[in-house]
XYZ file of N, CA, C and O in Angstrom:
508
model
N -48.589 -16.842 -22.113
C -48.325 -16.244 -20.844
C -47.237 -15.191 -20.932
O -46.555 -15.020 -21.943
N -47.119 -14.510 -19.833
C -46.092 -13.176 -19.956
C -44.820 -14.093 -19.672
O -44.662 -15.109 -18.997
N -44.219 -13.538 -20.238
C -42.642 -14.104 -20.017
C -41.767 -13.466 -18.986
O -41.794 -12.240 -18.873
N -40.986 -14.202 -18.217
C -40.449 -14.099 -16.841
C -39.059 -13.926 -17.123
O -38.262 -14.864 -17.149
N -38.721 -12.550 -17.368
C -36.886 -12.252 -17.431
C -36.423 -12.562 -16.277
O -36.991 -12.593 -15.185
N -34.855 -12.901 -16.710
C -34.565 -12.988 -15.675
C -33.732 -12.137 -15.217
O -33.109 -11.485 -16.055
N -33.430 -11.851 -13.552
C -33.153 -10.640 -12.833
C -32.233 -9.933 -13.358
O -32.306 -8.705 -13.315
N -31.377 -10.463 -13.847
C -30.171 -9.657 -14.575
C -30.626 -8.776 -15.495
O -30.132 -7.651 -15.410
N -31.565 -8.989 -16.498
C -31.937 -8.156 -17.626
C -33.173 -7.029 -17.223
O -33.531 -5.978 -17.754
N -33.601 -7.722 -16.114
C -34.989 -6.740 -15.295
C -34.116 -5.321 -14.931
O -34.360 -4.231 -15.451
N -33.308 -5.511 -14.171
C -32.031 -4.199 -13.763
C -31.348 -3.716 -15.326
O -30.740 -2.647 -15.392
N -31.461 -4.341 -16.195
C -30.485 -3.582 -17.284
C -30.670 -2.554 -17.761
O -31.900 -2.527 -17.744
N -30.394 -1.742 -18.148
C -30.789 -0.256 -19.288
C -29.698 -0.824 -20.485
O -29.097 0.061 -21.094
N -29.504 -1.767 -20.732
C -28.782 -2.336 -21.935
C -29.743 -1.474 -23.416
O -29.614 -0.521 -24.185
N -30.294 -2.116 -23.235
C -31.352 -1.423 -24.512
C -32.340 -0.627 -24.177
O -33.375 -0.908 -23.574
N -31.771 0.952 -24.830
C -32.691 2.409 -24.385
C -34.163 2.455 -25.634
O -35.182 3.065 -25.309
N -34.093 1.925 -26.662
C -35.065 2.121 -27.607
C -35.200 1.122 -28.944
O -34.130 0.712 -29.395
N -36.366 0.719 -29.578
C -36.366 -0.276 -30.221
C -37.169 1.163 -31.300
O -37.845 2.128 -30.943
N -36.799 0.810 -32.394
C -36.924 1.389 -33.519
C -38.141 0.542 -34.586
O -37.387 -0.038 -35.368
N -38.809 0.373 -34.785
C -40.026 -0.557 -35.788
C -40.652 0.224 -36.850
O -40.723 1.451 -36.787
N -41.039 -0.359 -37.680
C -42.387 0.790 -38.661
C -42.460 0.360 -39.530
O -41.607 -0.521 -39.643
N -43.194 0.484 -40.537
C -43.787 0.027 -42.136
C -42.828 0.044 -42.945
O -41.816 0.605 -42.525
N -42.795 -0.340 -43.878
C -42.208 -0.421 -44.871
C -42.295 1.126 -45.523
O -43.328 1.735 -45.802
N -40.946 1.570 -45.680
C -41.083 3.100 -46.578
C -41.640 4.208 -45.967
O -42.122 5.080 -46.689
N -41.669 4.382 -44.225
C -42.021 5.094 -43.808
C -41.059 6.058 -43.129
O -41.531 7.011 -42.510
N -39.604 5.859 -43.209
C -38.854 7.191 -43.331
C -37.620 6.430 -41.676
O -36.809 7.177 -41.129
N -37.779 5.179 -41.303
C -37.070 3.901 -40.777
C -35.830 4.171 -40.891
O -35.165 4.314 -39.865
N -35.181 4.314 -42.279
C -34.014 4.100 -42.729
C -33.610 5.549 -42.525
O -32.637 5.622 -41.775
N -34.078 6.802 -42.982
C -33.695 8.246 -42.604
C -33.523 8.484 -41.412
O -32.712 9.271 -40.925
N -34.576 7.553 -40.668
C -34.622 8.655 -38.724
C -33.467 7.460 -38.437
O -33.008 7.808 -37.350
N -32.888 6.458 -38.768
C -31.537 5.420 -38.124
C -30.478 6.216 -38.561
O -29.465 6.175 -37.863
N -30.468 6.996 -39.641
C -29.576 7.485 -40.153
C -29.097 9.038 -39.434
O -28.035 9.513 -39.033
N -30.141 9.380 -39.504
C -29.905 11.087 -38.174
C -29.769 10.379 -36.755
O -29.096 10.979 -35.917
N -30.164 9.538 -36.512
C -30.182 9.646 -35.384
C -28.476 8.579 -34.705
O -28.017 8.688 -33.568
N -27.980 7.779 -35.681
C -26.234 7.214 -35.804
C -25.512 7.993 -35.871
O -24.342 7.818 -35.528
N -26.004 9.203 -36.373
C -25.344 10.479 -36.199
C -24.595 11.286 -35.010
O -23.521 11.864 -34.841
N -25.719 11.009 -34.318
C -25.278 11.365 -32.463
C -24.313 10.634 -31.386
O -24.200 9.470 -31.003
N -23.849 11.519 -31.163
C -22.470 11.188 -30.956
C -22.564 9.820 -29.454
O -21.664 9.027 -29.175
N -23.596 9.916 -28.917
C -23.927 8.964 -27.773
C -24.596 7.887 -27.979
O -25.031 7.274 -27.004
N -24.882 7.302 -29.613
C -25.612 6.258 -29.674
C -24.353 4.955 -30.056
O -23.539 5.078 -30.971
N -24.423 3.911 -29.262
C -24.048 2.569 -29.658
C -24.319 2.147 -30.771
O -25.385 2.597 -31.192
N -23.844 1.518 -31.386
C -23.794 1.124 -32.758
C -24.009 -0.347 -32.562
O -23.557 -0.857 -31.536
N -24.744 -1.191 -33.565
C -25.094 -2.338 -33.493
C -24.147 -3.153 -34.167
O -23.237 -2.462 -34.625
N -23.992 -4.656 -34.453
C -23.347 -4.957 -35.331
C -23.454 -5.214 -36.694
O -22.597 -5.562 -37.506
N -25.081 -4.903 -36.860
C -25.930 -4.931 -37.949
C -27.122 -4.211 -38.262
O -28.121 -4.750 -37.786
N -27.366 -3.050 -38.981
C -28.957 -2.877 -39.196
C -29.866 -3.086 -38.524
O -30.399 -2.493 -37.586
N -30.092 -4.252 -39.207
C -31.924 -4.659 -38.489
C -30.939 -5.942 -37.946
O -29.960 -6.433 -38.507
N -31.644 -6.342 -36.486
C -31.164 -7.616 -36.034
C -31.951 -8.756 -36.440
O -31.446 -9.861 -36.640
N -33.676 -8.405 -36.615
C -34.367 -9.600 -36.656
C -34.162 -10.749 -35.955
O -34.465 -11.878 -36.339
N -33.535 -10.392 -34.701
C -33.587 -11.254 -33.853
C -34.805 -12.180 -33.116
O -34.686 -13.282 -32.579
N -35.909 -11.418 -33.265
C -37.051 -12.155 -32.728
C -37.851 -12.402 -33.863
O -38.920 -12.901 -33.510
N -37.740 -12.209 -35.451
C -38.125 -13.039 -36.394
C -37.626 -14.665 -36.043
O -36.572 -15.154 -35.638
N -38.826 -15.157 -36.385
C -38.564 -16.712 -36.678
C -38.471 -17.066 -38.075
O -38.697 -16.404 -39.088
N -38.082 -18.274 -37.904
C -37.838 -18.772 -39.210
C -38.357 -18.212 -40.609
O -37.570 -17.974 -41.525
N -39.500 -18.049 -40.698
C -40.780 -17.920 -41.165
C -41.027 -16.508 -41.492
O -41.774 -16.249 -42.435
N -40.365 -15.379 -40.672
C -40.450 -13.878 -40.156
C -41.233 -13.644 -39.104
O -41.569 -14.594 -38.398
N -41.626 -12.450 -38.840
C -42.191 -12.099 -37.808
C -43.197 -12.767 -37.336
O -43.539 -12.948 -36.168
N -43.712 -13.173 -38.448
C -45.431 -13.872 -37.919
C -45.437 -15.374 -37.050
O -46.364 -15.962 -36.495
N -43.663 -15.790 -37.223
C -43.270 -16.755 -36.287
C -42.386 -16.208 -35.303
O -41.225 -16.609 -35.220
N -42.695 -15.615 -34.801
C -41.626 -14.657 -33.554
C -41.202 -15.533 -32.706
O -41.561 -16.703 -32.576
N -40.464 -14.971 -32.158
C -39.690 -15.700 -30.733
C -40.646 -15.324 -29.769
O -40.457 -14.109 -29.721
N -41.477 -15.553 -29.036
C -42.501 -15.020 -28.111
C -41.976 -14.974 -26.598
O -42.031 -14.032 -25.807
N -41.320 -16.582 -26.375
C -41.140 -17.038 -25.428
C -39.401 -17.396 -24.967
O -39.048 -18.536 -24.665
N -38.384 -16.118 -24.988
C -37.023 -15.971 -24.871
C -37.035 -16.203 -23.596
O -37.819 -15.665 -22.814
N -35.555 -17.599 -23.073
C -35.467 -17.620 -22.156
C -33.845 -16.817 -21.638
O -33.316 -16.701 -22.744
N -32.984 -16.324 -20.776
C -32.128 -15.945 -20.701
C -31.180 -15.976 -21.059
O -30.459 -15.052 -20.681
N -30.464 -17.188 -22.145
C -29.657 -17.376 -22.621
C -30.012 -16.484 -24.207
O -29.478 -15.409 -24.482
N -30.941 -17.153 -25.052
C -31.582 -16.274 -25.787
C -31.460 -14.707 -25.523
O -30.867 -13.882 -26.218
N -32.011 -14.550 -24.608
C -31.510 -12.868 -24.420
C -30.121 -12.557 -24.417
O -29.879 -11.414 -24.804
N -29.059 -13.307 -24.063
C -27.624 -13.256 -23.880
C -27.082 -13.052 -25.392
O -26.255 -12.218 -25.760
N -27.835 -14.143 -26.275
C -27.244 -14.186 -27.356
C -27.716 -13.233 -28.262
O -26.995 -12.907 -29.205
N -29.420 -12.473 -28.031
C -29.633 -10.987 -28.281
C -28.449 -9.810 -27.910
O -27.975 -9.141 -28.827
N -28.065 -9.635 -26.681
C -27.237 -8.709 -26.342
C -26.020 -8.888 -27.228
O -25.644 -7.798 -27.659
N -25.322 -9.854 -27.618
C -24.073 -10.054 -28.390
C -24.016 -9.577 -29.407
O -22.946 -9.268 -29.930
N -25.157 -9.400 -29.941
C -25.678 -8.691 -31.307
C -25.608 -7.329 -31.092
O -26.520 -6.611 -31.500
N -24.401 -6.750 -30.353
C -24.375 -5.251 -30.037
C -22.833 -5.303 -29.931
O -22.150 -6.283 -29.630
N -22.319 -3.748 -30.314
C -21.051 -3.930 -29.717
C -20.986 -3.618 -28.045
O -22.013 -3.391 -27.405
N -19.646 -3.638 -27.436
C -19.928 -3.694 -26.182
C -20.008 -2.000 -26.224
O -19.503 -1.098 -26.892
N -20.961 -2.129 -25.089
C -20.852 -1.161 -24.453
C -20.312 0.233 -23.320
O -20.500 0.179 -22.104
N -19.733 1.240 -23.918
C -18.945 2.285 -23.528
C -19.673 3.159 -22.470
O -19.056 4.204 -22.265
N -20.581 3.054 -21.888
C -21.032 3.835 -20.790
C -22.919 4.187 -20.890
O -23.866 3.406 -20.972
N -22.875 5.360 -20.848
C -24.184 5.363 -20.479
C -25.089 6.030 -21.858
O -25.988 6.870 -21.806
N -24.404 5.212 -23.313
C -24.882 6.362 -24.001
C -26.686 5.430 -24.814
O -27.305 4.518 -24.267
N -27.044 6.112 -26.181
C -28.396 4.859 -26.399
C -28.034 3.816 -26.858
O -27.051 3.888 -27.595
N -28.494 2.790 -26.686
C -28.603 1.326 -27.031
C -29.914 0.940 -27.812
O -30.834 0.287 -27.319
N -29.884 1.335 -28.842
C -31.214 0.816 -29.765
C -31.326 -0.053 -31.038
O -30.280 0.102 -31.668
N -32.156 -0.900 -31.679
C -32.645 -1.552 -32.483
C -32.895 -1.287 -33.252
O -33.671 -0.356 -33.037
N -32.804 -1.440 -34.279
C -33.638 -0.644 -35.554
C -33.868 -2.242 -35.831
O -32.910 -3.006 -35.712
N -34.951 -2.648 -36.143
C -35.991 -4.094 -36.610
C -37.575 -3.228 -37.242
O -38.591 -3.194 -36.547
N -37.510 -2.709 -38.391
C -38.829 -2.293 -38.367
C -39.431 -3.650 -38.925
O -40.560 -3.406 -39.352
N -39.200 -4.599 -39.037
C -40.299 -5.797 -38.928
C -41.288 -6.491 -38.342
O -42.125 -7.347 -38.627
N -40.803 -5.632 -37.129
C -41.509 -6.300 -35.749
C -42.734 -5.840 -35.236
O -43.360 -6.168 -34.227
N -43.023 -4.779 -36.380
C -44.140 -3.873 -36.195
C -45.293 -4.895 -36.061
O -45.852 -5.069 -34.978
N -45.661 -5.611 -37.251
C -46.559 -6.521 -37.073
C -46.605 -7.509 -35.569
O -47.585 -7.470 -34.825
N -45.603 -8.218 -35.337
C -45.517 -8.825 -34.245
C -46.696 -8.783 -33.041
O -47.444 -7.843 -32.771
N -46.635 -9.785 -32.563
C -47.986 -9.945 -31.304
C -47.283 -9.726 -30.240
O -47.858 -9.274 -29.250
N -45.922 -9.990 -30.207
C -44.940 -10.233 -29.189
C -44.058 -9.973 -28.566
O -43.744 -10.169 -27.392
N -43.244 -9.089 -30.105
C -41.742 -8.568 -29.704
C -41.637 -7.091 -28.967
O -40.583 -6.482 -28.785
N -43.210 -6.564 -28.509
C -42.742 -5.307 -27.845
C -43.253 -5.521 -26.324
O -43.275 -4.630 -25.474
N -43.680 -6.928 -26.125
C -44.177 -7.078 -25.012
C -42.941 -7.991 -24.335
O -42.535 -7.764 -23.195
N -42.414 -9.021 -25.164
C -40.802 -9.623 -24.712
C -40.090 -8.382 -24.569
O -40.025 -8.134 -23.365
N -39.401 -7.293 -25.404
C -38.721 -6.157 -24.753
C -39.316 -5.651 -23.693
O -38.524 -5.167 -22.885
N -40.530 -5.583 -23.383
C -40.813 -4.537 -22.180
C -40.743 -5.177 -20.740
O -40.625 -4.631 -19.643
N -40.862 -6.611 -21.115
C -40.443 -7.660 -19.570
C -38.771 -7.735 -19.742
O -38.360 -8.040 -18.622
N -37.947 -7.631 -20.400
C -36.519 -7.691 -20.175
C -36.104 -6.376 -20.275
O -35.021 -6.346 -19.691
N -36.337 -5.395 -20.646
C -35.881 -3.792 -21.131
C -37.314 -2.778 -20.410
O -37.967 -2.050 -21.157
N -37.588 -2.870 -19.118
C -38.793 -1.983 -18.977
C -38.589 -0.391 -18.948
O -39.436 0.392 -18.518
N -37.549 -0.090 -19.381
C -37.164 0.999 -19.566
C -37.028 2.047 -20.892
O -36.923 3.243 -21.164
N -37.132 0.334 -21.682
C -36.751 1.060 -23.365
C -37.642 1.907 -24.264
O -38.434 2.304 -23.409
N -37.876 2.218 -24.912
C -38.822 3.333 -25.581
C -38.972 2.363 -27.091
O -38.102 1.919 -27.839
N -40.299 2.288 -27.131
C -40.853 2.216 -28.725
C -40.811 3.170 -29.162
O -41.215 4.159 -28.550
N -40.254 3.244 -30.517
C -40.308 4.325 -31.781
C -40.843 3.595 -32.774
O -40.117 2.721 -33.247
N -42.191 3.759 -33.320
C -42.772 3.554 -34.331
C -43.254 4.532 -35.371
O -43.965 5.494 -35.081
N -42.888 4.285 -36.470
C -42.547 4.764 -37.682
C -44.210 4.026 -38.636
O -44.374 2.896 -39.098
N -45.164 5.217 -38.622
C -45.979 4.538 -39.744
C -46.182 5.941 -41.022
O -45.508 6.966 -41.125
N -47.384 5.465 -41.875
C -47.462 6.196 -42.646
C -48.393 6.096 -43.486
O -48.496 4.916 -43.821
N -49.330 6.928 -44.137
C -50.464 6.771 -44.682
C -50.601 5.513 -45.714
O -49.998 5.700 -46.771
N -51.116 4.574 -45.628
C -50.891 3.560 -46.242
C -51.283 3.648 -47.770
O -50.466 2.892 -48.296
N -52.045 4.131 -48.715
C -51.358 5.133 -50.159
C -50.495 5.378 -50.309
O -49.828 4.727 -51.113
N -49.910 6.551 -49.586
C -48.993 7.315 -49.272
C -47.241 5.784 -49.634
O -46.240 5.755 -50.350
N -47.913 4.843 -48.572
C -46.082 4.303 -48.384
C -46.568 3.239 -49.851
O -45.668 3.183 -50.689
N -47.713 2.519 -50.169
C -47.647 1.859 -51.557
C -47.103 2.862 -52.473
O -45.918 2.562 -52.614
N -47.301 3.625 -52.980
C -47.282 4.536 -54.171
C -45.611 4.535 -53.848
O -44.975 4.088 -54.801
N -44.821 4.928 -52.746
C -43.348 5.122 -52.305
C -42.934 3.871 -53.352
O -42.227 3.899 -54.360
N -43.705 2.691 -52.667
C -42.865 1.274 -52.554
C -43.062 0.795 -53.912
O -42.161 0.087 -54.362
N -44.162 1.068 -54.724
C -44.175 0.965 -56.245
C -44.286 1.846 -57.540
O -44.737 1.648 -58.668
N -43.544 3.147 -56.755
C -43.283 3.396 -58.094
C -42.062 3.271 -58.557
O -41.827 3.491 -59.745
């Protein structure tokens, strides 16, 4: 079933954009230009993998209830005004779940997905 945020996070613009994509598809370059800008929040980590489960993605968190989301947000530094608030998790690409849980608590935030000719990112990833 769709998951039911609760009102506090329905009103938030806490998180402006979630960042995802393949492996070796250029993830780590566009986080890197884009930390650059002088209005983006900084996380307290990389990738949060916060809605990986145990297991990784393919055990997601599907079903976050508000506290869960609380303890998502902590995983940020605080916030200085109105600048972006984004994710970089390109794991979540696969996921059934994690862009449909952001879009009931964050209906504001923007997917950025990062893919790439799949040749193209093997040949990257093994040579």
């Amino acid at each position: 079933g769709m998951v039911q945020p609760a009102r506090e996070y329905k009103q938030s613009k806490y998180l402006t954009f979630m960042l995802i994509g393949a492996q070796k598809s250029g993830t780590t370059t566009i986080s890197r230009h884009m930390e650059s800008h002088a209005g983006l929040q900084s996380r307290k980590k990389k990738e949060l993998l916060f809605f990986n489960g145990p297991w990784g993605v393919h055990q997601a968190v599907c079903s976050p209830n508000g506290a869960d989301m609380k303890e998502y947000r902590s995983r940020f530094h605080e916030s200085t005004g109105n600048g972006l608030v984004g994710d970089w998790t390109p794991s979540y690409l696969p996921s059934i779940c994690v862009a449909s849980t952001i879009r009931s608590f964050y209906p504001g935030a923007k997917l950025i997905v990062m893919l790439r000719h799949p040749i193209h990112r093997a040949y990257s990833r093994f040579k």
